[in-house]
Amino acid sequence: MHASQVRSAGLGLALVSAFAFGGSGVAAKPLIEAGLDPLHVVWLRVTGAALVMLPVAWRHRDLLRRKPALLAGFGLLAVAGVQAFYFAALSRIPVGVALLIEYLAPALVLGWVRFVQRRPVTRAAALGVVLAVTGLACVVEVWAGLRFDVLGLVLALGAACCQVGYFVLSDQGGDEDRPVDPMGVIAYGLLVGAAVLTVVARPWSMDWRVVAGSADLGGTSLPAGLLLGWIVLVATVLAYVTGVVSVRRLSPQVAGVVACLEAVIATVLAWVLLGEHLTAPQVAGGALVLVGAFIAQSSTPKAPSGPVAGSDPLPDARTLSADSPRG
């Protein structure tokens, strides 16, 4: 397959992933309004996806011996870490501020690639990040209820760092003599994430009657199980699979900028399905994110100028609620 075809396929997968992740909040909000705690929705999402991926985990059980650090890192950072940090941040700062800081991840990815992996980044990718983050600030209307809480900001930054882990770790193992199958990484990452979130969410205190009942989606009563099925199969399994594969076909920095579209997609879906109207700044911000993503994906990564620092790099530091697309 030619490089242009690989890139086009990667961009298509990244857009599918952004749509899948972006639709999680619209399906989660009715469940939360029906009486489920947001953390319980997160636990149901990740645990359900882990059970779906169990056969895949068994098929790739050799990864437990070959890449234990990669599997643990993906589960702790890309699955559980971002969720725990995001919800902790929400308890102290507004949703818009938390989302904006969380989606600073593409800029942090550029820093990771440039200063840790010692690989050059293109100007187009850097410009795309700046435009996408600026547009995202308009989409989430970060100025509404803006207040500063040092601990809250640090927690939100922790969520951003965990998102960096998602993009960086998704790129690991694809260029080895014996490539690491991304499906196995996702399967074991979800299992690790489910185990960690079980301790955090304490699902034994959940009101299971809500799951067996119905929930209201924009005035339409739907079975709660149907919404949960969408969250598990589409917003988690499909989202992670297409997202990880897209990172390998593009690059962490380009895929990270395209992922900013998740917030735009979540806002538009909330407008269409939940009747949450968009303001002029949100529309303008969405257009700016699109421009930034287009510029970033059009860039061609330069060849490394030297050896990559470390063969299995792990960052030092993808939450589900009505307002958070990736989680």
Short mmCIF file of C-alpha atoms in Angstrom, two decimals:
data_model
loop_
_atom_site.label_atom_id
_atom_site.label_comp_id
_atom_site.label_asym_id
_atom_site.label_seq_id
_atom_site.Cartn_x
_atom_site.Cartn_y
_atom_site.Cartn_z
CA MET A 1 0.00 0.00 0.00
CA HIS A 2 1.37 3.42 -0.98
CA ALA A 3 2.18 5.98 1.71
CA SER A 4 -0.67 8.23 0.56
CA GLN A 5 -3.13 5.33 0.82
CA VAL A 6 -1.87 4.45 4.29
CA ARG A 7 -2.25 8.07 5.34
CA SER A 8 -5.76 8.34 3.88
CA ALA A 9 -6.81 5.15 5.64
CA GLY A 10 -5.31 6.42 8.88
CA LEU A 11 -7.17 9.72 8.59
CA GLY A 12 -10.43 7.90 7.94
CA LEU A 13 -9.91 5.70 11.00
CA ALA A 14 -9.03 8.76 13.10
CA LEU A 15 -12.28 10.45 12.06
CA VAL A 16 -14.28 7.30 12.88
CA SER A 17 -12.58 7.18 16.28
CA ALA A 18 -13.33 10.87 16.91
CA PHE A 19 -16.99 10.33 16.05
CA ALA A 20 -17.21 7.23 18.25
CA PHE A 21 -15.53 8.89 21.23
CA GLY A 22 -17.52 12.08 20.63
CA GLY A 23 -20.82 10.22 20.83
CA SER A 24 -20.16 8.82 24.28
CA GLY A 25 -21.38 11.87 26.19
CA VAL A 26 -24.72 12.05 24.37
CA ALA A 27 -25.45 8.43 25.31
CA ALA A 28 -24.12 8.83 28.84
CA LYS A 29 -26.07 11.93 29.82
CA PRO A 30 -29.50 10.21 29.82
CA LEU A 31 -28.07 7.44 32.02
CA ILE A 32 -26.64 9.97 34.44
CA GLU A 33 -29.91 11.92 34.52
CA ALA A 34 -31.74 8.63 35.15
CA GLY A 35 -29.79 8.19 38.37
CA LEU A 36 -26.42 6.57 37.62
CA ASP A 37 -23.30 8.14 39.06
CA PRO A 38 -20.90 9.28 36.29
CA LEU A 39 -18.14 7.06 37.65
CA HIS A 40 -20.49 4.09 37.56
CA VAL A 41 -21.21 4.81 33.89
CA VAL A 42 -17.46 4.87 33.28
CA TRP A 43 -17.03 1.55 35.07
CA LEU A 44 -19.87 -0.05 33.08
CA ARG A 45 -18.34 1.27 29.88
CA VAL A 46 -14.80 0.02 30.46
CA THR A 47 -15.78 -3.26 32.11
CA GLY A 48 -18.31 -4.04 29.38
CA ALA A 49 -15.72 -3.35 26.70
CA ALA A 50 -13.16 -5.49 28.54
CA LEU A 51 -15.61 -8.42 28.57
CA VAL A 52 -16.26 -7.98 24.84
CA MET A 53 -12.52 -8.05 24.18
CA LEU A 54 -11.81 -11.07 26.39
CA PRO A 55 -11.53 -13.49 23.41
CA VAL A 56 -9.02 -11.12 21.83
CA ALA A 57 -7.02 -10.98 25.06
CA TRP A 58 -6.89 -14.79 25.18
CA ARG A 59 -5.75 -14.94 21.55
CA HIS A 60 -2.89 -12.53 22.29
CA ARG A 61 -1.97 -13.89 25.72
CA ASP A 62 1.68 -14.05 24.66
CA LEU A 63 1.74 -10.25 25.07
CA LEU A 64 1.64 -10.75 28.85
CA ARG A 65 5.15 -12.14 28.56
CA ARG A 66 6.42 -10.00 25.67
CA LYS A 67 5.10 -6.54 26.58
CA PRO A 68 3.86 -6.42 30.19
CA ALA A 69 4.97 -2.79 30.66
CA LEU A 70 3.16 -1.66 27.50
CA LEU A 71 -0.08 -3.39 28.53
CA ALA A 72 0.07 -2.02 32.07
CA GLY A 73 0.92 1.47 30.85
CA PHE A 74 -1.91 1.53 28.32
CA GLY A 75 -4.43 0.36 30.90
CA LEU A 76 -3.27 2.71 33.63
CA LEU A 77 -2.83 5.80 31.43
CA ALA A 78 -4.95 5.51 28.29
CA VAL A 79 -7.95 3.86 29.97
CA ALA A 80 -8.09 4.45 33.73
CA GLY A 81 -5.77 7.40 34.33
CA VAL A 82 -7.46 9.97 32.13
CA GLN A 83 -10.85 9.11 33.63
CA ALA A 84 -9.75 9.34 37.25
CA PHE A 85 -7.85 12.61 36.77
CA TYR A 86 -10.68 14.18 34.75
CA PHE A 87 -13.37 13.44 37.33
CA ALA A 88 -11.14 14.63 40.15
CA ALA A 89 -10.56 17.87 38.21
CA LEU A 90 -14.30 18.33 37.66
CA SER A 91 -14.84 18.44 41.40
CA ARG A 92 -12.74 21.62 41.56
CA ILE A 93 -12.91 23.48 38.22
CA PRO A 94 -15.56 24.09 35.51
CA VAL A 95 -16.14 21.45 32.85
CA GLY A 96 -15.02 23.72 30.00
CA VAL A 97 -11.71 24.52 31.67
CA ALA A 98 -11.08 20.85 32.46
CA LEU A 99 -11.84 19.84 28.87
CA LEU A 100 -9.59 22.52 27.42
CA ILE A 101 -6.64 21.49 29.58
CA GLU A 102 -7.27 17.81 28.85
CA TYR A 103 -7.15 18.55 25.13
CA LEU A 104 -3.80 20.23 25.46
CA ALA A 105 -2.60 16.66 24.92
CA PRO A 106 -1.74 17.24 21.21
CA ALA A 107 0.63 20.05 22.20
CA LEU A 108 2.17 17.82 24.87
CA VAL A 109 2.55 15.04 22.29
CA LEU A 110 4.58 17.41 20.13
CA GLY A 111 6.79 18.13 23.12
CA TRP A 112 7.20 14.42 23.82
CA VAL A 113 8.14 13.65 20.22
CA ARG A 114 10.53 16.61 19.94
CA PHE A 115 12.31 16.56 23.30
CA VAL A 116 11.99 12.97 24.58
CA GLN A 117 12.05 10.94 21.37
CA ARG A 118 14.28 13.62 19.80
CA ARG A 119 12.40 13.59 16.51
CA PRO A 120 11.63 16.76 14.55
CA VAL A 121 8.02 17.92 14.15
CA THR A 122 6.67 19.85 11.21
CA ARG A 123 5.55 23.46 11.37
CA ALA A 124 2.18 22.41 9.97
CA ALA A 125 1.61 20.05 12.89
CA ALA A 126 2.55 22.77 15.39
CA LEU A 127 0.27 25.32 13.67
CA GLY A 128 -2.54 22.77 13.60
CA VAL A 129 -2.21 22.26 17.35
CA VAL A 130 -2.37 26.00 18.05
CA LEU A 131 -5.47 26.48 15.88
CA ALA A 132 -7.21 23.38 17.24
CA VAL A 133 -6.63 24.32 20.90
CA THR A 134 -7.78 27.90 20.24
CA GLY A 135 -10.90 26.64 18.51
CA LEU A 136 -11.52 24.17 21.32
CA ALA A 137 -11.44 27.03 23.84
CA CYS A 138 -14.34 28.57 21.90
CA VAL A 139 -16.23 25.28 21.60
CA VAL A 140 -16.21 24.67 25.36
CA GLU A 141 -16.64 28.43 26.06
CA VAL A 142 -13.81 28.32 28.54
CA TRP A 143 -14.50 31.91 29.64
CA ALA A 144 -17.87 30.91 31.12
CA GLY A 145 -17.42 30.48 34.84
CA LEU A 146 -13.64 30.73 34.57
CA ARG A 147 -11.95 30.42 37.93
CA PHE A 148 -8.56 29.26 39.07
CA ASP A 149 -7.93 26.35 41.39
CA VAL A 150 -4.34 25.20 41.41
CA LEU A 151 -5.09 21.61 42.40
CA GLY A 152 -7.94 21.38 39.90
CA LEU A 153 -5.69 22.63 37.11
CA VAL A 154 -2.98 20.13 38.09
CA LEU A 155 -5.51 17.28 38.03
CA ALA A 156 -6.76 18.34 34.59
CA LEU A 157 -3.17 18.48 33.39
CA GLY A 158 -2.79 14.93 34.70
CA ALA A 159 -5.69 13.91 32.44
CA ALA A 160 -3.91 15.58 29.51
CA CYS A 161 -0.70 13.69 30.29
CA CYS A 162 -2.64 10.43 30.36
CA GLN A 163 -4.02 11.29 26.92
CA VAL A 164 -0.44 11.71 25.80
CA GLY A 165 0.09 8.17 27.06
CA TYR A 166 -2.77 7.03 24.83
CA PHE A 167 -1.21 8.47 21.68
CA VAL A 168 2.41 7.56 22.49
CA LEU A 169 1.70 4.01 23.65
CA SER A 170 -0.63 3.39 20.69
CA ASP A 171 2.40 3.94 18.46
CA GLN A 172 4.62 1.44 20.28
CA GLY A 173 5.57 -1.94 18.82
CA GLY A 174 4.27 -1.39 15.29
CA ASP A 175 7.70 -1.18 13.66
CA GLU A 176 9.35 -4.17 15.36
CA ASP A 177 10.41 -7.38 13.62
CA ARG A 178 7.46 -9.02 15.34
CA PRO A 179 4.87 -6.23 15.45
CA VAL A 180 2.64 -5.91 18.50
CA ASP A 181 -0.98 -6.39 17.48
CA PRO A 182 -2.93 -3.26 18.57
CA MET A 183 -6.01 -5.38 19.28
CA GLY A 184 -4.12 -7.24 22.01
CA VAL A 185 -2.88 -3.98 23.54
CA ILE A 186 -6.42 -2.59 23.62
CA ALA A 187 -7.88 -5.79 25.08
CA TYR A 188 -5.40 -5.98 27.96
CA GLY A 189 -5.50 -2.21 28.44
CA LEU A 190 -9.26 -2.40 28.99
CA LEU A 191 -8.83 -5.29 31.44
CA VAL A 192 -6.25 -3.33 33.45
CA GLY A 193 -8.41 -0.21 33.29
CA ALA A 194 -11.49 -2.11 34.47
CA ALA A 195 -9.57 -3.50 37.44
CA VAL A 196 -8.33 -0.05 38.47
CA LEU A 197 -11.72 1.61 37.99
CA THR A 198 -13.41 -1.09 40.08
CA VAL A 199 -11.45 0.21 43.05
CA VAL A 200 -12.18 3.85 42.20
CA ALA A 201 -15.87 3.60 41.22
CA ARG A 202 -16.97 0.95 43.78
CA PRO A 203 -19.71 -0.52 41.55
CA TRP A 204 -21.20 -2.56 44.38
CA SER A 205 -22.96 0.65 45.48
CA MET A 206 -24.55 1.17 42.03
CA ASP A 207 -28.33 1.32 41.55
CA TRP A 208 -28.69 -1.53 39.06
CA ARG A 209 -32.40 -0.78 38.58
CA VAL A 210 -31.43 2.18 36.40
CA VAL A 211 -29.63 -0.12 33.98
CA ALA A 212 -32.71 -2.32 33.69
CA GLY A 213 -35.04 0.65 33.17
CA SER A 214 -35.35 3.37 30.55
CA ALA A 215 -33.74 6.76 29.96
CA ASP A 216 -34.81 9.90 28.11
CA LEU A 217 -32.79 10.93 25.03
CA GLY A 218 -34.01 14.29 23.75
CA GLY A 219 -37.62 13.53 24.64
CA THR A 220 -37.53 9.91 23.44
CA SER A 221 -37.65 7.10 25.98
CA LEU A 222 -35.07 4.42 25.24
CA PRO A 223 -33.99 1.28 27.12
CA ALA A 224 -31.00 2.12 29.28
CA GLY A 225 -29.38 -1.10 28.09
CA LEU A 226 -29.50 0.15 24.49
CA LEU A 227 -27.65 3.35 25.41
CA LEU A 228 -25.16 1.35 27.44
CA GLY A 229 -24.63 -0.98 24.48
CA TRP A 230 -23.77 2.01 22.27
CA ILE A 231 -21.31 3.29 24.88
CA VAL A 232 -19.60 -0.10 25.21
CA LEU A 233 -19.51 -1.28 21.59
CA VAL A 234 -19.22 1.99 19.66
CA ALA A 235 -17.88 4.65 22.05
CA THR A 236 -15.31 2.30 23.58
CA VAL A 237 -14.46 -0.83 21.57
CA LEU A 238 -14.80 0.74 18.10
CA ALA A 239 -13.34 4.05 19.28
CA TYR A 240 -10.20 2.51 20.80
CA VAL A 241 -9.61 0.06 17.94
CA THR A 242 -9.89 2.67 15.19
CA GLY A 243 -8.02 5.23 17.28
CA VAL A 244 -4.99 3.05 18.02
CA VAL A 245 -4.72 1.81 14.44
CA SER A 246 -5.00 5.39 13.14
CA VAL A 247 -2.09 6.47 15.35
CA ARG A 248 0.10 3.80 13.78
CA ARG A 249 -0.90 4.84 10.26
CA LEU A 250 -0.50 8.58 10.88
CA SER A 251 1.67 9.60 13.83
CA PRO A 252 0.95 10.43 17.49
CA GLN A 253 1.17 14.17 16.84
CA VAL A 254 -1.16 14.22 13.82
CA ALA A 255 -3.67 11.78 15.34
CA GLY A 256 -3.67 13.90 18.50
CA VAL A 257 -4.77 17.01 16.63
CA VAL A 258 -7.50 15.12 14.74
CA ALA A 259 -8.73 13.86 18.13
CA CYS A 260 -9.63 17.45 19.04
CA LEU A 261 -12.61 16.95 16.74
CA GLU A 262 -14.12 14.75 19.46
CA ALA A 263 -15.17 17.80 21.46
CA VAL A 264 -16.70 19.40 18.36
CA ILE A 265 -18.57 16.20 17.47
CA ALA A 266 -19.82 15.86 21.04
CA THR A 267 -21.10 19.44 21.01
CA VAL A 268 -22.86 19.03 17.66
CA LEU A 269 -24.46 15.72 18.68
CA ALA A 270 -25.66 17.30 21.92
CA TRP A 271 -27.21 20.08 19.82
CA VAL A 272 -28.95 17.66 17.44
CA LEU A 273 -30.01 14.92 19.87
CA LEU A 274 -30.34 16.71 23.21
CA GLY A 275 -31.42 20.16 22.04
CA GLU A 276 -28.40 21.92 23.54
CA HIS A 277 -28.10 24.98 21.29
CA LEU A 278 -24.78 26.18 19.88
CA THR A 279 -23.63 29.76 20.24
CA ALA A 280 -21.81 31.75 17.55
CA PRO A 281 -18.41 31.38 19.31
CA GLN A 282 -18.93 27.60 19.48
CA VAL A 283 -19.66 27.39 15.76
CA ALA A 284 -16.62 29.54 14.97
CA GLY A 285 -14.49 27.47 17.33
CA GLY A 286 -15.61 24.25 15.68
CA ALA A 287 -14.59 25.62 12.29
CA LEU A 288 -11.20 26.59 13.71
CA VAL A 289 -10.67 23.08 15.08
CA LEU A 290 -11.48 21.66 11.65
CA VAL A 291 -8.95 23.98 10.02
CA GLY A 292 -6.30 23.03 12.57
CA ALA A 293 -6.94 19.31 12.08
CA PHE A 294 -6.77 19.72 8.29
CA ILE A 295 -3.46 21.57 8.46
CA ALA A 296 -1.96 19.03 10.87
CA GLN A 297 -3.01 15.96 8.89
CA SER A 298 -1.67 17.46 5.68
CA SER A 299 1.83 17.63 7.13
CA THR A 300 4.32 14.91 6.31
CA PRO A 301 6.40 13.79 9.32
CA LYS A 302 10.12 14.26 8.79
CA ALA A 303 12.54 11.41 9.10
CA PRO A 304 14.14 11.15 12.53
CA SER A 305 17.43 13.01 12.76
CA GLY A 306 18.79 10.57 15.30
CA PRO A 307 17.93 7.50 17.32
CA VAL A 308 14.73 7.54 19.27
CA ALA A 309 15.36 7.90 22.96
CA GLY A 310 14.38 4.63 24.54
CA SER A 311 12.79 1.58 23.00
CA ASP A 312 9.72 1.51 25.23
CA PRO A 313 9.08 5.13 26.22
CA LEU A 314 6.47 5.71 28.89
CA PRO A 315 5.22 9.20 29.70
CA ASP A 316 5.51 10.46 33.26
CA ALA A 317 2.08 11.04 33.84
CA ARG A 318 -8.88 8.69 26.67
CA THR A 319 -13.66 9.90 30.87
CA LEU A 320 -17.12 9.57 30.28
CA SER A 321 -19.69 12.13 31.29
CA ALA A 322 -22.24 14.22 29.52
CA ASP A 323 -19.55 16.78 28.79
CA SER A 324 -16.42 14.75 28.20
CA PRO A 325 -16.16 13.05 24.80
CA ARG A 326 -13.15 10.85 25.28
CA GLY A 327 -13.62 9.50 28.72
#
